[in-house]
RNA sequence: GCGAGAGUGGCGGAAUUGGCAGACGCGCUGGAUUUAGGUUCCAGUGGUUAACACCGUGGGGGUUCGAGUCCCCCCUCUCGUACCA
């Protein structure tokens, strides 16, 4: 390869520097280097799919890469890593279809991904690359599970789960969207099965409390809080007429206890069978059966119409001894609270709806104010008559018995008083509940981590001893789950048999595997010490690098991955394996990059290959209908997916990086427009030409060591200041804009100072590292510029003697005058009023007031 | 329904946090170079107007010498969530 490629040719420059960085291990992170401040910058690692990278992946990766490169120049010891979240369904489904072992598919895809990521010039320490499917990695995933198990945080449970017949597996609640699987969009039904479950609920309060300390997007914090869903209220015991059983209900409105007119149990409630009267048995059982068979989708479709059955039994309201009928309905969920509610139709809209449908009594015991009522568009009389539901504030009435009265109290005080009374009587107490459920942690799949567990003949379960880890995945011929939900590992007859080497006790291995979240729950810890065969990570290294200073990834993981990981981390903290309770100090979500798409008049999206452009307008290729352009999520079906490889081939990685960052703020959704790449590509050409003589390949003739003009100095120092501030705050779009201004201005100038050019190259280097390295070398740099000190700006050089100041009269721009930069407010006003043009406009007017803002404007208020 | 975020030229987006709205880029218009296309370079580009000028940051009020920015009401869009008692 010749060195005389004088015009800017990214295809020549970029591989050269990528090789240089790899060979010289330029971005190796040094463990426990206490001479420098550490910085751990983490990207959410990808699932290596067969489709390769799309333009969304490199968005976050470029953002962190720029930050890392900048911080290295600022003297930080930066840990920046990449790996593969490679267990998961697509490889397994491919295996089912073709018989190719998922490990083979995974290895192939990882190779493609890695090659693609390298082509962007990301400054990862590739020696720390990890892969969750590597036995050397999942050995430690199993080890962490063992710790959870030992701590009593893992248990088996027979419970209705989300069973997806199409995928042949159970899914977590979080993986089910509108009754369909998140992966593949197949219907999901409820089915009781034996499952491993992790007791994340034990950590609910701490997971909730920890959120406030985090420097995360408010929306994400809010979502986690909602997911945990803490509520406080009271649990109340209701006796049952003619039975010894008591039914526990949970309510957030104990103040409305006197308004309870019936009770509802979840169809799965264990007392239903026992309490149900003989004559209601048939109807009740039919309803239970129907509810159980309903998929999540059916249940949500039934949202509009309440359903239920009376079970022929009555509960006794403990505050007034009234008999209230007991119903079952699927609007009460077995998995929340106690699976039973007291229904107060007058003050709960769901109960009101149910009561209306089944003609149950509505008893109002809370009087809203006239104004509140009007604001809500209701008639007070209707509320009081039980013809309308009131859920807001008000004053309690009809709420007293011989021992207690909460009449006249507002809601909050009523709650407190009645809860205390219930507790004193031993029939209830104030109580807290969480929406968060325990985490369903097993899957009936092949391509996941095996559990380090053995089931013995006596029904007991034990951990596989640590020295036997990892429990390797067995080789199989057939990766398909069986129709009844038996996991594929059950087919590995030989593997299945386990004999304890010490006790000689035999048993069968657990055949479920862990969900994909397992590997990603702790990967950031393995990067700290990826080759350690003795421990998951070294404690000193953990203490040095953790916590992660900046974590960047998609908001789709706002609750799942980010909550599960926090849970594991907190457990590891309790066990003394990590030094901080929270893994990620600061979190940022990159916005989604949308593709260009088209819609017809009905709003239906049309695939891009069905669109033709004529005279700046768009038409359907077949119908001829005119279409409008709009941004839409990239998808194969719309044929609007942009392949980064093609962009890099045409414009180079530097232009690609620059464009993605120039599009707009990192966190916003942005539409991709390939024309826009031209703009940054032109900028790179201009920058190249500013420094290199494209005829000879030598430095541009305008470059010399001659002293720069004050204007050139000012522009440079402005640029340094802007770049420093903008990169620090990840505002790369405005940083790039400033570099463009610098190049546009300087290219016009016949004199360019050599040191200025070097400085410019350093400023450019985090954003467009390949070109910067090449120019640095041509400007006389010996090694990589990756660790050159970041330029500092000189505030004195930003100053000017005279400034153009706007003069306004009554807030309207009326003139511009030159004033000394350090003029005081009074001087500014005087000089402005004396200015001939302004004085003319002020003639005959009375000056009421003058305002001066140094460096900006003078506003004269006249009458 | 609830929660969060956002509405600025033809388009992506700037605006030192109350101080010249539209930086920078795309696109478009005109010109130069070129046999031509492309590239490159120069000039222009929010709207109305011949011009002076006026109007302009989703809509309506308000605070202020001054509002894209602050306050109140309304509208629209995006994302998340959904019978959690």
PDB file of C-alpha atoms (C1' of nucleotides) in Angstrom, chain A residues 190 248-250 262-269 287 291 299 306-307 327-343 350-351 354 437, chain B residues 83-85:
ATOM      1  CA  UNK A 190     -51.751 -20.114  31.588  1.00  0.00           C
ATOM      2  CA  UNK A 248     -57.918 -12.228  54.330  1.00  0.00           C
ATOM      3  CA  UNK A 249     -58.345  -9.279  52.007  1.00  0.00           C
ATOM      4  CA  UNK A 250     -55.920  -6.527  51.176  1.00  0.00           C
ATOM      5  CA  UNK A 262     -69.781  -7.884  48.726  1.00  0.00           C
ATOM      6  CA  UNK A 263     -66.510  -9.754  48.458  1.00  0.00           C
ATOM      7  CA  UNK A 264     -64.628 -11.154  45.493  1.00  0.00           C
ATOM      8  CA  UNK A 265     -62.136 -14.005  45.435  1.00  0.00           C
ATOM      9  CA  UNK A 266     -59.838 -14.833  42.560  1.00  0.00           C
ATOM     10  CA  UNK A 267     -61.115 -17.907  40.696  1.00  0.00           C
ATOM     11  CA  UNK A 268     -57.990 -19.783  41.816  1.00  0.00           C
ATOM     12  CA  UNK A 269     -58.457 -18.863  45.495  1.00  0.00           C
ATOM     13  CA  UNK A 287     -66.336 -20.375  35.654  1.00  0.00           C
ATOM     14  CA  UNK A 291     -60.888 -18.600  33.618  1.00  0.00           C
ATOM     15  CA  UNK A 299     -58.472 -11.898  29.976  1.00  0.00           C
ATOM     16  CA  UNK A 306     -66.839  -7.924  33.997  1.00  0.00           C
ATOM     17  CA  UNK A 307     -67.746 -11.540  34.678  1.00  0.00           C
ATOM     18  CA  UNK A 327     -68.299 -13.913  44.488  1.00  0.00           C
ATOM     19  CA  UNK A 328     -65.462 -15.064  42.302  1.00  0.00           C
ATOM     20  CA  UNK A 329     -64.256 -13.058  39.346  1.00  0.00           C
ATOM     21  CA  UNK A 330     -61.146 -12.918  37.235  1.00  0.00           C
ATOM     22  CA  UNK A 331     -60.811  -9.203  37.853  1.00  0.00           C
ATOM     23  CA  UNK A 332     -59.259 -10.282  41.114  1.00  0.00           C
ATOM     24  CA  UNK A 333     -55.817 -11.739  40.667  1.00  0.00           C
ATOM     25  CA  UNK A 334     -54.606 -14.642  42.772  1.00  0.00           C
ATOM     26  CA  UNK A 335     -51.024 -13.416  42.570  1.00  0.00           C
ATOM     27  CA  UNK A 336     -51.543 -10.022  44.166  1.00  0.00           C
ATOM     28  CA  UNK A 337     -52.259  -9.322  47.790  1.00  0.00           C
ATOM     29  CA  UNK A 338     -54.196 -12.237  49.236  1.00  0.00           C
ATOM     30  CA  UNK A 339     -56.190 -12.980  46.087  1.00  0.00           C
ATOM     31  CA  UNK A 340     -59.333 -11.634  47.708  1.00  0.00           C
ATOM     32  CA  UNK A 341     -60.902  -8.201  47.978  1.00  0.00           C
ATOM     33  CA  UNK A 342     -63.650  -6.469  49.832  1.00  0.00           C
ATOM     34  CA  UNK A 343     -65.719  -4.696  47.214  1.00  0.00           C
ATOM     35  CA  UNK A 350     -64.004  -1.606  39.110  1.00  0.00           C
ATOM     36  CA  UNK A 351     -66.248  -2.728  41.932  1.00  0.00           C
ATOM     37  CA  UNK A 354     -69.123  -5.245  38.687  1.00  0.00           C
ATOM     38  CA  UNK A 437     -43.687 -10.948  41.844  1.00  0.00           C
TER      39      UNK A 437
ATOM     40  C1'   C B  83     -58.568  -4.802  36.393  1.00  0.00           C
ATOM     41  C1'   C B  84     -52.252  -4.639  41.268  1.00  0.00           C
ATOM     42  C1'   A B  85     -57.910  -3.700  45.106  1.00  0.00           C
TER      43        A B  85
END
